[in-house]
Amino acid sequence: MSAAEMPEDQAGNMTDGFHLVVEALKLNGIDTIYGVAGIPITDLLRLAQAEGLRYFGFRHEQSAGNAAAIAGFLTQKPGVCMTVSAPGFLNGLVALANATTNCFPMILISGSSDRAIVDLEQGDYEELDQLNAARPYAKAAYRVNRPQDIGLGIARAIRAAVSGRPGGVYLDLTAEVLGAALDEATAKKSLIKVVDPAPPQPPAAHAVARALEILAGARRPLAILGKGAAYARAEAEIRAFIEATGMPFLPMSMAKGLLPDDHPQSAAAARSYVIGNADVVLLVGARLNWLLSHGRAPLWNSDTQIIQVDIEPAEIDSNRAIAAPVVGDIKSVFAALNAAIKPGQIERQAAWLDEIDKRKRQNIERMAARLNADPSPMNFSSALRAVRNALADRPDVYIVNEGANTLDFARNIIDMREPRHRLDSGTWGVMGIGMGYAIGAAAVTGRPVVAIEGDSAFGFSGMEIETICRYDLPVTTVIFNNNGVYRGDPEDRPYSPTGLIRGARYDRIIEAFGGKGYHVTDTPGLTAALQEALASRRPALINAVIDPTAGTESGHIQALNPRSAIAPGRSA
Ligand code: ADP
Ligand code: MG
């Protein structure tokens, strides 16, 4: 019996699953939901909105999930995404898996069909064993089978998402539980306010001492900062340590801005040199995965000693031997390192720093020629210079970035000065995060967002332009339009697997929803359009026409193409 069906004299004392979910979220400070409405969650979303939660309705669950995930990264609170059953859930699952892979805290809550029918495969509407489907892609997965367990289920989901290494959590709510009635007194008592969901995890003193001892012996130390450090909001502690020791640092892409990219100790412009020649690497919230060549030759030297700071003990030694694991949360670890380090313990590494400076200068000079050229049509470098110029006095702007060449070039050309302001394809190098991340970032920060998108990458979430316009979000999407995946097809040939329609006017998509479209073909036009769009603080889309022959296949990761070794020139 649902609350609505109760006799009137009892109904006043009864509540239902819908109300309990909303109460449990509110009790735990979750104030925003991203989702797509439908059976059986429509009333849940209506109720949440009526109860004062913000609701962002998307056009596809993957984007809603991506928005929730990036909100989690930016706030240290799990972003909540709600979807319908079966296909809606599966669409959201991609985002959940991506959140788990990137260590972003997120909760995917999906309504599900009648368990009795699902488990006997009797063919229910949107039938799917969602709990088991979610398990391999989530940090944790739970199902609530009784209304009195809703509070518990949400408490467990929150704790699992944000404690230790953050990740994606799936919470299955059956239609039956959502509609189930419960008396208010029992319901109230069943709710849990999670105390200290992500408790500090200070490192062991001996681990800190061991790390400092190794660093003290270093002649060519290097710090590598990853997005775990950005998530941990440890920029003040990290900066203090890096400046006190004088050691060079290298940011991973989403750690750019933790220390400003123009910091004199940044070694980003001499990346392979510093990785290959460091004798001690202090690895902070970054995994030795493909993005760091697994810590192996030829990029890495097998003699380099590694100090790894991570909250996840099982991460240590995942790709190569770690001389000094420091397991703990990064904020506590750096507080401990700063407290334990003695003045002069790590001496200035003059020869090392001089050599790095020399190489930085050389590389920057080499890049400058390409960056300052003004070809017509624009290429990736010149178009990004135009974008960079428009952003020069706007360090507050959040940058979302995806594509192949668009990603590779933008990462190098667009400097970041504020932490957690660069949001990109991340650990999977995935496409499709663009509009979801842009909406999530705008939703939780209220700041302007510029999404720098390859034309192909944009397509995966492009319909969310309507969402951006509906909520009037300050998001400017810049599409680097070269008519294709990697690059465009020659005019006189039929479309290849990587070709996209020639001369597409993406700017007209946003006009359909009342946003501002720009069609630009040169660098002054691009800079001016972006400045105007930013100043307007309203939805805008800039279709930046670039040379269809610009761009290499797979960008910087061509080596990962199975046939690249035997088919040189495939990218031509
Ligand atoms: P990047 O892609 O920037 O190299 P990764 O996603 O590979 O970064 O690595 C992030 C690492 O940070 C993960 O191993 C994760 O366990 C760790 N991490 C996340 N949050 C914290 C934290 N608060 N303290 C310590 N480590 C953290
Ligand atoms: Mg393209």
Coordinates of C-alpha atoms and ligand atoms in Angstrom, one line a residue:
M1 CA 0.0 0.0 0.0
S2 CA 1.4 3.4 -0.9
A3 CA 0.9 6.5 1.3
A4 CA -1.6 7.8 -1.2
E5 CA -3.8 4.7 -0.7
M6 CA -3.9 5.0 3.1
P7 CA -7.1 5.8 4.9
E8 CA -7.1 9.5 5.6
D9 CA -6.8 9.3 9.4
Q10 CA -3.5 7.2 9.1
A11 CA -2.1 8.9 6.0
G12 CA -0.9 11.9 8.0
N13 CA 1.5 9.7 9.9
M14 CA 2.8 7.8 6.9
T15 CA 5.5 8.6 4.5
D16 CA 6.9 6.7 1.5
G17 CA 10.2 5.7 -0.1
F18 CA 10.3 8.8 -2.3
H19 CA 10.2 11.1 0.7
L20 CA 12.8 9.0 2.5
V21 CA 15.3 9.2 -0.3
V22 CA 14.9 13.0 -0.5
E23 CA 15.2 13.4 3.3
A24 CA 18.2 11.1 3.5
L25 CA 20.0 13.1 0.7
K26 CA 19.2 16.5 2.3
L27 CA 20.2 15.3 5.8
N28 CA 23.7 14.5 4.3
G29 CA 24.1 17.9 2.6
I30 CA 23.4 16.7 -0.9
D31 CA 21.7 19.6 -2.6
T32 CA 21.9 18.8 -6.3
I33 CA 20.7 15.9 -8.5
Y34 CA 21.7 15.3 -12.1
G35 CA 19.5 12.9 -14.1
V36 CA 17.0 12.0 -16.7
A37 CA 13.3 11.6 -15.7
G38 CA 11.2 8.6 -16.4
I39 CA 9.6 5.5 -14.8
P40 CA 10.0 4.9 -11.8
I41 CA 11.9 8.0 -10.7
T42 CA 9.8 10.9 -12.1
D43 CA 8.0 11.6 -8.9
L44 CA 11.2 11.3 -6.9
L45 CA 12.7 14.1 -9.0
R46 CA 9.6 16.2 -8.7
L47 CA 9.6 15.8 -5.0
A48 CA 13.3 16.5 -4.7
Q49 CA 12.8 19.7 -6.5
A50 CA 9.8 20.7 -4.4
E51 CA 11.9 20.0 -1.3
G52 CA 14.5 22.5 -2.4
L53 CA 17.1 20.3 -4.1
R54 CA 18.5 21.6 -7.4
Y55 CA 17.7 19.3 -10.3
F56 CA 19.5 19.3 -13.6
G57 CA 17.6 17.3 -16.2
F58 CA 19.8 16.1 -19.1
R59 CA 19.1 14.6 -22.5
H60 CA 21.2 11.5 -22.0
E61 CA 22.1 9.7 -18.7
Q62 CA 25.8 9.5 -19.6
S63 CA 26.1 13.3 -19.5
A64 CA 24.1 13.5 -16.3
G65 CA 26.5 11.0 -14.8
N66 CA 29.5 12.8 -16.0
A67 CA 28.1 16.0 -14.5
A68 CA 27.7 14.2 -11.2
A69 CA 31.2 12.8 -11.3
I70 CA 32.9 16.1 -12.0
A71 CA 30.8 17.7 -9.3
G72 CA 32.2 15.1 -7.0
F73 CA 35.7 15.9 -8.0
L74 CA 35.2 19.6 -7.5
T75 CA 33.5 19.4 -4.1
Q76 CA 34.6 16.2 -2.4
K77 CA 30.9 15.4 -2.0
P78 CA 29.5 12.6 -4.0
G79 CA 27.7 13.9 -7.1
V80 CA 24.3 12.2 -7.4
C81 CA 22.9 11.0 -10.7
M82 CA 19.4 9.5 -11.0
T83 CA 18.3 7.4 -13.9
V84 CA 15.4 5.1 -14.9
S85 CA 15.8 1.4 -15.2
A86 CA 17.6 -0.8 -17.7
P87 CA 18.7 1.4 -20.7
G88 CA 18.8 4.6 -18.7
F89 CA 20.8 2.8 -16.0
L90 CA 23.2 1.4 -18.6
N91 CA 23.7 4.8 -20.2
G92 CA 24.5 6.1 -16.7
L93 CA 26.8 3.1 -16.0
V94 CA 29.4 4.4 -18.5
A95 CA 29.7 7.6 -16.4
L96 CA 29.8 5.5 -13.2
A97 CA 32.7 3.4 -14.6
N98 CA 34.5 6.5 -15.7
A99 CA 34.1 8.1 -12.3
T100 CA 35.5 4.9 -10.6
T101 CA 38.4 4.8 -13.1
N102 CA 39.2 8.5 -12.3
C103 CA 38.7 8.2 -8.5
F104 CA 35.8 10.7 -8.5
P105 CA 33.1 10.3 -5.9
M106 CA 29.7 9.7 -7.5
I107 CA 26.5 7.9 -6.7
L108 CA 24.4 6.5 -9.5
I109 CA 20.9 5.9 -8.2
S110 CA 18.6 4.0 -10.5
G111 CA 15.1 2.9 -10.2
S112 CA 14.6 -0.8 -11.0
S113 CA 11.8 -3.1 -12.0
D114 CA 10.1 -5.8 -9.9
R115 CA 12.8 -8.1 -8.5
A116 CA 10.5 -11.1 -8.5
I117 CA 10.1 -10.8 -12.2
V118 CA 13.6 -9.7 -13.0
D119 CA 15.2 -12.6 -11.1
L120 CA 13.1 -15.1 -13.0
E121 CA 13.6 -13.3 -16.3
Q122 CA 9.9 -13.1 -16.9
G123 CA 10.2 -10.1 -19.1
D124 CA 9.3 -6.9 -17.1
Y125 CA 9.2 -3.4 -18.5
E126 CA 12.9 -2.4 -18.7
E127 CA 14.0 -5.6 -17.1
L128 CA 17.6 -5.8 -16.1
D129 CA 19.6 -7.2 -13.2
Q130 CA 21.1 -3.8 -12.6
L131 CA 22.8 -4.5 -9.3
N132 CA 25.0 -7.2 -10.8
A133 CA 25.5 -5.3 -14.0
A134 CA 26.9 -2.4 -12.0
R135 CA 29.2 -4.3 -9.7
P136 CA 32.3 -4.7 -11.9
Y137 CA 32.2 -1.0 -12.8
A138 CA 31.6 0.5 -9.3
K139 CA 33.7 0.8 -6.2
A140 CA 30.6 -0.5 -4.4
A141 CA 27.1 -1.5 -5.3
Y142 CA 24.0 -1.8 -3.0
R143 CA 20.3 -2.5 -3.4
V144 CA 17.7 -1.3 -1.0
N145 CA 14.9 -3.9 -0.6
R146 CA 12.9 -2.3 2.3
P147 CA 11.9 1.3 2.8
Q148 CA 13.3 1.3 6.3
D149 CA 16.7 0.6 4.8
I150 CA 16.8 3.7 2.5
G151 CA 18.6 5.8 5.0
L152 CA 21.2 3.1 5.5
G153 CA 21.6 2.5 1.8
I154 CA 22.3 6.2 1.2
A155 CA 24.7 6.4 4.1
R156 CA 26.7 3.4 2.9
A157 CA 26.7 4.9 -0.6
I158 CA 28.1 8.2 0.6
R159 CA 30.7 6.7 2.7
A160 CA 31.8 4.3 0.0
A161 CA 32.0 7.1 -2.6
V162 CA 34.2 9.5 -0.6
S163 CA 36.3 7.5 1.9
G164 CA 39.7 6.2 1.0
R165 CA 40.2 6.2 -2.7
P166 CA 37.0 7.9 -4.0
G167 CA 34.9 6.2 -6.7
G168 CA 31.6 5.5 -8.2
V169 CA 28.9 3.8 -6.2
Y170 CA 25.7 2.2 -7.5
L171 CA 22.5 2.3 -5.4
D172 CA 19.6 0.3 -6.7
L173 CA 16.1 1.4 -5.6
T174 CA 13.3 -0.8 -6.7
A175 CA 10.0 0.8 -7.8
E176 CA 8.4 -1.2 -5.0
V177 CA 10.7 0.4 -2.3
L178 CA 10.1 3.9 -3.7
G179 CA 6.4 3.5 -3.5
A180 CA 6.3 1.6 -0.2
A181 CA 4.6 3.2 2.8
L182 CA 6.3 3.6 6.2
D183 CA 5.1 5.3 9.3
E184 CA 6.8 8.5 9.9
A185 CA 8.3 7.7 13.3
T186 CA 10.0 4.6 12.0
A187 CA 11.0 6.5 8.9
K188 CA 12.6 9.3 10.8
K189 CA 14.6 7.0 13.0
S190 CA 15.9 5.1 10.0
L191 CA 17.7 8.0 8.5
I192 CA 21.5 8.3 9.1
K193 CA 23.6 11.5 9.0
V194 CA 27.0 10.3 8.1
V195 CA 29.6 11.5 10.5
D196 CA 33.0 12.2 9.0
P197 CA 32.4 10.5 5.7
A198 CA 36.1 10.8 4.5
P199 CA 38.2 10.9 7.7
P200 CA 41.8 12.1 7.4
Q201 CA 44.2 9.2 7.0
P202 CA 47.5 10.5 8.3
P203 CA 50.6 8.6 7.2
A204 CA 52.8 6.5 9.5
A205 CA 55.7 8.5 10.9
H206 CA 58.3 6.0 9.7
A207 CA 56.9 6.3 6.2
V208 CA 57.4 10.0 6.2
A209 CA 60.9 9.7 7.7
R210 CA 61.9 7.1 5.0
A211 CA 60.6 9.4 2.2
L212 CA 62.5 12.4 3.6
E213 CA 65.7 10.4 3.9
I214 CA 65.6 9.3 0.3
L215 CA 64.8 12.9 -0.8
A216 CA 67.7 14.1 1.2
G217 CA 70.1 12.0 -0.8
A218 CA 68.6 13.1 -4.1
R219 CA 70.7 15.1 -6.6
R220 CA 68.0 15.2 -9.3
P221 CA 64.6 15.1 -7.5
L222 CA 61.3 15.6 -9.3
A223 CA 57.7 15.8 -8.0
I224 CA 54.9 14.6 -10.2
L225 CA 51.5 15.8 -9.2
G226 CA 48.3 14.0 -10.2
K227 CA 44.6 14.7 -10.0
G228 CA 44.5 12.9 -6.6
A229 CA 46.4 15.9 -5.3
A230 CA 44.0 18.2 -6.9
Y231 CA 41.0 16.3 -5.4
A232 CA 42.7 16.4 -2.0
R233 CA 42.8 20.2 -2.0
A234 CA 46.3 20.1 -0.8
E235 CA 47.7 22.8 -3.0
A236 CA 48.9 25.0 -0.1
E237 CA 50.8 22.2 1.7
I238 CA 52.3 20.9 -1.6
R239 CA 53.4 24.3 -2.7
A240 CA 55.0 25.0 0.7
F241 CA 57.0 21.7 0.4
I242 CA 58.0 22.2 -3.2
E243 CA 59.1 25.7 -2.7
A244 CA 61.0 24.8 0.5
T245 CA 62.9 22.1 -1.2
G246 CA 63.3 23.9 -4.5
M247 CA 62.5 20.8 -6.4
P248 CA 61.1 20.9 -10.0
F249 CA 57.5 19.6 -10.5
L250 CA 55.5 18.2 -13.3
P251 CA 51.7 18.4 -13.2
M252 CA 49.5 15.7 -14.8
S253 CA 46.8 17.2 -16.9
M254 CA 44.1 17.7 -14.3
A255 CA 46.7 18.7 -11.7
K256 CA 47.7 21.7 -13.8
G257 CA 47.1 24.9 -11.8
L258 CA 47.7 23.2 -8.5
L259 CA 50.8 25.3 -8.6
P260 CA 50.5 27.8 -11.5
D261 CA 51.9 26.6 -14.8
D262 CA 54.2 29.6 -15.0
H263 CA 55.8 28.8 -11.6
P264 CA 59.6 28.9 -12.1
Q265 CA 59.9 25.3 -10.7
S266 CA 57.5 23.9 -13.3
A267 CA 59.4 21.4 -15.5
A268 CA 56.4 20.8 -17.8
A269 CA 58.3 22.2 -20.8
A270 CA 61.1 19.6 -20.2
R271 CA 58.9 16.6 -19.4
S272 CA 60.7 13.7 -20.9
Y273 CA 64.1 15.1 -19.8
V274 CA 63.1 15.4 -16.2
I275 CA 61.3 12.0 -16.0
G276 CA 64.2 10.2 -17.7
N277 CA 66.9 11.9 -15.6
A278 CA 65.5 12.2 -12.1
D279 CA 67.1 10.1 -9.5
V280 CA 64.2 10.4 -7.1
V281 CA 60.6 10.9 -8.1
L282 CA 58.0 12.0 -5.5
L283 CA 54.8 10.8 -7.0
V284 CA 51.7 12.5 -5.5
G285 CA 48.2 11.3 -6.2
A286 CA 49.1 10.0 -9.7
R287 CA 49.1 6.4 -10.8
L288 CA 51.9 4.9 -12.8
N289 CA 49.5 4.0 -15.6
W290 CA 49.7 4.5 -19.3
L291 CA 49.7 8.2 -18.9
L292 CA 53.1 7.9 -17.2
S293 CA 54.3 5.1 -19.5
H294 CA 53.9 2.6 -16.6
G295 CA 57.1 4.0 -15.0
R296 CA 59.1 2.0 -17.6
A297 CA 61.7 2.6 -20.3
P298 CA 62.2 4.3 -22.6
L299 CA 60.7 7.3 -20.8
W300 CA 61.8 6.2 -17.3
N301 CA 65.1 5.1 -15.9
S302 CA 65.0 1.9 -14.0
D303 CA 67.4 3.2 -11.4
T304 CA 65.1 6.1 -10.4
Q305 CA 63.8 5.7 -6.8
I306 CA 60.2 6.5 -6.4
I307 CA 58.4 7.8 -3.3
Q308 CA 54.7 7.3 -3.8
V309 CA 52.0 9.2 -1.9
D310 CA 48.6 7.7 -2.3
I311 CA 45.6 6.9 -0.1
E312 CA 45.2 3.4 -1.7
P313 CA 47.7 1.0 -0.3
A314 CA 47.2 -1.5 -3.1
E315 CA 48.3 1.0 -5.7
I316 CA 51.9 0.8 -4.5
D317 CA 54.1 -1.4 -6.7
S318 CA 51.3 -1.7 -9.3
N319 CA 53.7 -1.0 -12.2
R320 CA 57.2 -1.0 -10.7
A321 CA 58.9 -1.2 -7.4
I322 CA 58.3 1.7 -5.1
A323 CA 61.2 2.5 -2.7
A324 CA 59.2 4.6 -0.3
P325 CA 55.4 4.2 -0.1
V326 CA 53.6 6.9 1.9
V327 CA 50.1 5.7 2.3
G328 CA 47.7 8.4 3.6
D329 CA 45.6 11.3 2.4
I330 CA 47.7 13.9 0.6
K331 CA 46.8 16.8 2.8
S332 CA 47.9 15.0 6.0
V333 CA 51.0 13.6 4.2
F334 CA 52.2 17.0 3.2
A335 CA 51.4 18.5 6.6
A336 CA 53.6 15.7 8.0
L337 CA 56.4 16.2 5.4
N338 CA 56.4 19.9 6.0
A339 CA 56.5 19.4 9.8
A340 CA 59.3 16.8 9.6
I341 CA 61.6 18.4 7.1
K342 CA 64.6 20.2 8.6
P343 CA 65.9 23.4 7.0
G344 CA 68.6 22.5 4.4
Q345 CA 67.8 18.8 4.6
I346 CA 67.3 18.8 0.8
E347 CA 70.0 20.9 -0.7
R348 CA 69.6 23.0 -3.8
Q349 CA 70.3 21.0 -6.9
A350 CA 71.9 23.8 -8.9
A351 CA 73.3 21.7 -11.9
W352 CA 70.0 19.9 -12.3
L353 CA 67.9 23.0 -12.1
D354 CA 70.2 24.8 -14.6
E355 CA 69.9 22.0 -17.1
I356 CA 66.2 21.9 -16.8
D357 CA 66.0 25.7 -17.3
K358 CA 68.1 25.4 -20.4
R359 CA 65.9 22.7 -21.9
K360 CA 62.7 24.5 -21.0
R361 CA 63.9 27.6 -22.8
Q362 CA 64.9 25.5 -25.9
N363 CA 61.6 23.7 -26.0
I364 CA 59.6 26.9 -25.5
E365 CA 61.5 28.6 -28.3
R366 CA 60.9 25.7 -30.6
M367 CA 57.2 25.8 -29.8
A368 CA 57.0 29.5 -30.2
A369 CA 57.5 29.4 -34.0
R370 CA 54.6 27.1 -34.4
L371 CA 52.5 28.9 -31.9
N372 CA 53.0 32.3 -33.4
A373 CA 52.4 31.3 -37.0
D374 CA 49.1 32.5 -38.6
P375 CA 48.1 30.0 -41.2
S376 CA 44.8 30.3 -43.1
P377 CA 42.7 28.3 -42.3
M378 CA 43.7 28.2 -38.6
N379 CA 45.5 25.1 -37.3
F380 CA 45.4 23.7 -33.7
S381 CA 48.3 25.9 -32.5
S382 CA 47.1 29.1 -33.9
A383 CA 43.5 28.6 -32.8
L384 CA 44.6 27.7 -29.3
R385 CA 46.8 30.8 -29.2
A386 CA 43.6 32.8 -30.0
V387 CA 41.8 30.9 -27.1
R388 CA 44.7 31.5 -24.8
N389 CA 44.7 35.2 -25.5
A390 CA 41.0 35.5 -24.7
L391 CA 41.6 33.6 -21.4
A392 CA 44.8 35.6 -20.4
D393 CA 43.1 37.7 -17.8
R394 CA 40.5 35.0 -16.8
P395 CA 42.3 32.5 -14.5
D396 CA 38.9 31.9 -12.9
V397 CA 37.4 30.2 -16.0
Y398 CA 37.0 26.5 -15.8
I399 CA 38.4 24.6 -18.8
V400 CA 36.8 21.4 -20.1
N401 CA 38.8 19.7 -22.8
E402 CA 38.4 16.6 -24.9
G403 CA 39.3 15.4 -28.4
A404 CA 42.5 13.9 -29.8
N405 CA 44.7 16.7 -31.2
T406 CA 42.4 19.3 -29.5
L407 CA 43.2 17.6 -26.2
D408 CA 47.0 17.2 -26.8
F409 CA 47.5 20.7 -28.0
A410 CA 45.3 22.5 -25.5
R411 CA 46.9 20.7 -22.6
N412 CA 50.2 22.2 -23.6
I413 CA 49.1 25.6 -24.8
I414 CA 46.5 26.6 -22.3
D415 CA 48.2 27.5 -19.0
M416 CA 46.3 27.0 -15.8
R417 CA 46.8 29.2 -12.7
E418 CA 44.1 27.9 -10.4
P419 CA 43.7 24.4 -9.0
R420 CA 41.0 22.0 -10.2
H421 CA 40.2 24.3 -13.2
R422 CA 41.2 21.9 -15.9
L423 CA 38.7 19.0 -16.4
D424 CA 39.5 16.6 -19.2
S425 CA 39.4 13.2 -20.8
G426 CA 41.2 11.8 -17.7
T427 CA 42.4 8.3 -17.0
W428 CA 40.6 6.6 -19.9
G429 CA 41.4 9.3 -22.4
V430 CA 37.7 9.1 -23.1
M431 CA 35.4 11.1 -25.4
G432 CA 31.9 12.2 -24.3
I433 CA 32.6 13.9 -21.1
G434 CA 32.5 17.4 -22.5
M435 CA 29.0 18.8 -22.0
G436 CA 28.4 16.8 -18.8
Y437 CA 31.6 18.1 -17.2
A438 CA 30.8 21.6 -18.4
I439 CA 27.3 21.6 -16.9
G440 CA 28.5 19.9 -13.6
A441 CA 31.3 22.5 -13.2
A442 CA 29.0 25.4 -13.9
A443 CA 26.4 24.0 -11.6
V444 CA 28.7 23.6 -8.6
T445 CA 31.0 26.6 -9.0
G446 CA 28.7 29.2 -10.6
R447 CA 31.8 30.2 -12.6
P448 CA 32.2 30.5 -16.4
V449 CA 33.2 27.4 -18.2
V450 CA 34.9 27.1 -21.6
A451 CA 34.7 23.6 -23.2
I452 CA 37.4 23.2 -25.8
E453 CA 36.1 20.4 -28.0
G454 CA 37.2 18.5 -31.0
D455 CA 34.3 18.3 -33.5
S456 CA 34.1 14.6 -33.1
A457 CA 34.4 14.7 -29.3
F458 CA 31.6 17.2 -29.2
G459 CA 29.2 14.9 -31.0
F460 CA 29.1 12.5 -28.1
S461 CA 27.3 14.9 -25.8
G462 CA 26.3 17.7 -28.2
M463 CA 22.5 17.5 -27.5
E464 CA 23.3 18.8 -24.0
I465 CA 23.6 22.2 -25.5
E466 CA 19.8 22.3 -25.0
T467 CA 20.4 21.6 -21.3
I468 CA 23.0 24.4 -21.1
C469 CA 20.5 26.8 -22.7
R470 CA 17.6 25.6 -20.6
Y471 CA 19.4 26.4 -17.4
D472 CA 21.1 29.5 -18.9
L473 CA 24.5 28.3 -17.8
P474 CA 27.7 30.4 -18.4
V475 CA 29.2 27.7 -20.7
T476 CA 31.0 28.6 -23.9
T477 CA 31.7 25.6 -26.1
V478 CA 34.5 26.1 -28.6
I479 CA 34.5 23.5 -31.4
F480 CA 37.7 22.9 -33.3
N481 CA 36.0 22.0 -36.5
N482 CA 38.3 20.1 -38.9
N483 CA 35.5 18.0 -40.4
G484 CA 36.5 14.8 -38.8
V485 CA 37.9 12.5 -36.2
Y486 CA 41.6 13.5 -36.1
R487 CA 41.1 15.4 -39.4
G488 CA 38.8 15.8 -42.3
D489 CA 38.5 13.8 -45.5
P490 CA 39.7 15.2 -48.8
E491 CA 37.0 17.0 -50.8
D492 CA 37.0 14.6 -53.7
R493 CA 36.5 11.4 -51.8
P494 CA 33.5 9.7 -50.1
Y495 CA 33.4 9.8 -46.3
S496 CA 35.9 7.5 -44.6
P497 CA 35.4 6.0 -41.1
T498 CA 37.0 9.1 -39.6
G499 CA 35.2 11.7 -41.8
L500 CA 32.5 14.0 -40.6
I501 CA 30.3 16.2 -42.7
R502 CA 32.3 19.0 -44.3
G503 CA 31.6 22.6 -43.3
A504 CA 29.2 21.8 -40.5
R505 CA 27.7 24.8 -38.8
Y506 CA 27.7 23.7 -35.2
D507 CA 27.0 27.3 -34.2
R508 CA 23.5 26.9 -35.5
I509 CA 22.7 24.2 -33.0
I510 CA 22.8 26.5 -30.1
E511 CA 20.8 29.1 -31.9
A512 CA 17.9 26.6 -32.0
F513 CA 17.8 26.9 -28.2
G514 CA 18.2 30.6 -27.9
G515 CA 22.0 30.6 -27.2
K516 CA 24.5 32.6 -29.1
G517 CA 26.4 31.0 -32.0
Y518 CA 29.6 32.3 -33.6
H519 CA 31.2 31.1 -36.8
V520 CA 34.9 32.1 -36.9
T521 CA 37.6 31.5 -39.4
D522 CA 40.6 33.4 -38.1
T523 CA 42.4 34.1 -34.8
P524 CA 41.2 37.7 -34.2
G525 CA 37.7 36.5 -34.8
L526 CA 38.1 33.6 -32.3
T527 CA 39.6 35.7 -29.6
A528 CA 36.9 38.3 -30.0
A529 CA 34.1 35.8 -30.0
L530 CA 35.4 34.1 -26.9
Q531 CA 35.9 37.4 -25.0
E532 CA 32.3 38.4 -25.9
A533 CA 30.9 35.1 -24.9
L534 CA 32.7 35.1 -21.6
A535 CA 31.6 38.6 -20.8
S536 CA 27.9 37.7 -21.6
R537 CA 28.0 34.9 -19.0
R538 CA 25.4 33.2 -21.2
P539 CA 25.4 30.0 -23.3
A540 CA 27.5 30.3 -26.4
L541 CA 29.0 28.1 -29.0
I542 CA 31.9 29.0 -31.2
N543 CA 32.4 27.0 -34.4
A544 CA 36.1 27.6 -35.1
V545 CA 36.9 26.4 -38.6
I546 CA 40.4 24.9 -38.7
D547 CA 42.3 23.3 -41.5
P548 CA 40.8 19.9 -42.4
T549 CA 44.3 18.6 -43.0
A550 CA 45.5 19.7 -39.6
G551 CA 45.7 16.9 -37.0
T552 CA 47.4 13.5 -36.8
E553 CA 45.7 10.2 -36.3
S554 CA 45.2 9.4 -32.6
G555 CA 47.0 12.6 -31.7
H556 CA 49.9 11.9 -29.3
I557 CA 49.0 8.3 -28.7
Q558 CA 49.4 7.0 -32.2
A559 CA 51.7 4.2 -30.9
L560 CA 48.6 2.7 -29.3
N561 CA 47.1 2.0 -32.7
P562 CA 47.7 -1.7 -33.3
R563 CA 48.7 -1.2 -36.9
S564 CA 50.6 2.0 -36.6
A565 CA 54.0 0.3 -36.7
I566 CA 53.4 -1.4 -40.0
A567 CA 51.3 1.2 -41.7
P568 CA 53.2 4.5 -41.4
G569 CA 51.5 7.4 -43.1
R570 CA 48.0 6.2 -42.3
S571 CA 47.5 9.5 -40.7
A572 CA 48.3 11.4 -43.9
Ligands
ADP1 P1 46.5 11.4 -12.8 O1 45.6 10.9 -13.9 O2 46.4 12.8 -12.6 O3 47.9 10.9 -13.0 P2 45.4 9.3 -11.2 O4 43.9 9.3 -11.4 O5 46.2 8.3 -12.0 O6 46.0 10.8 -11.5 O7 45.8 9.0 -9.7 C1 45.1 9.6 -8.7 C2 45.5 8.9 -7.4 O8 45.2 9.7 -6.3 C3 44.8 7.6 -7.2 O9 45.7 6.5 -7.1 C4 44.1 7.8 -5.9 O10 44.1 6.7 -5.0 C5 44.8 8.9 -5.2 N1 44.1 9.8 -4.3 C6 42.8 10.3 -4.5 N2 42.5 11.0 -3.5 C7 43.5 11.0 -2.6 C8 43.8 11.6 -1.4 N3 42.9 12.5 -0.8 N4 44.9 11.4 -0.8 C9 45.8 10.6 -1.4 N5 45.7 10.0 -2.5 C10 44.5 10.2 -3.2
MG2 MG 38.2 16.8 -35.6

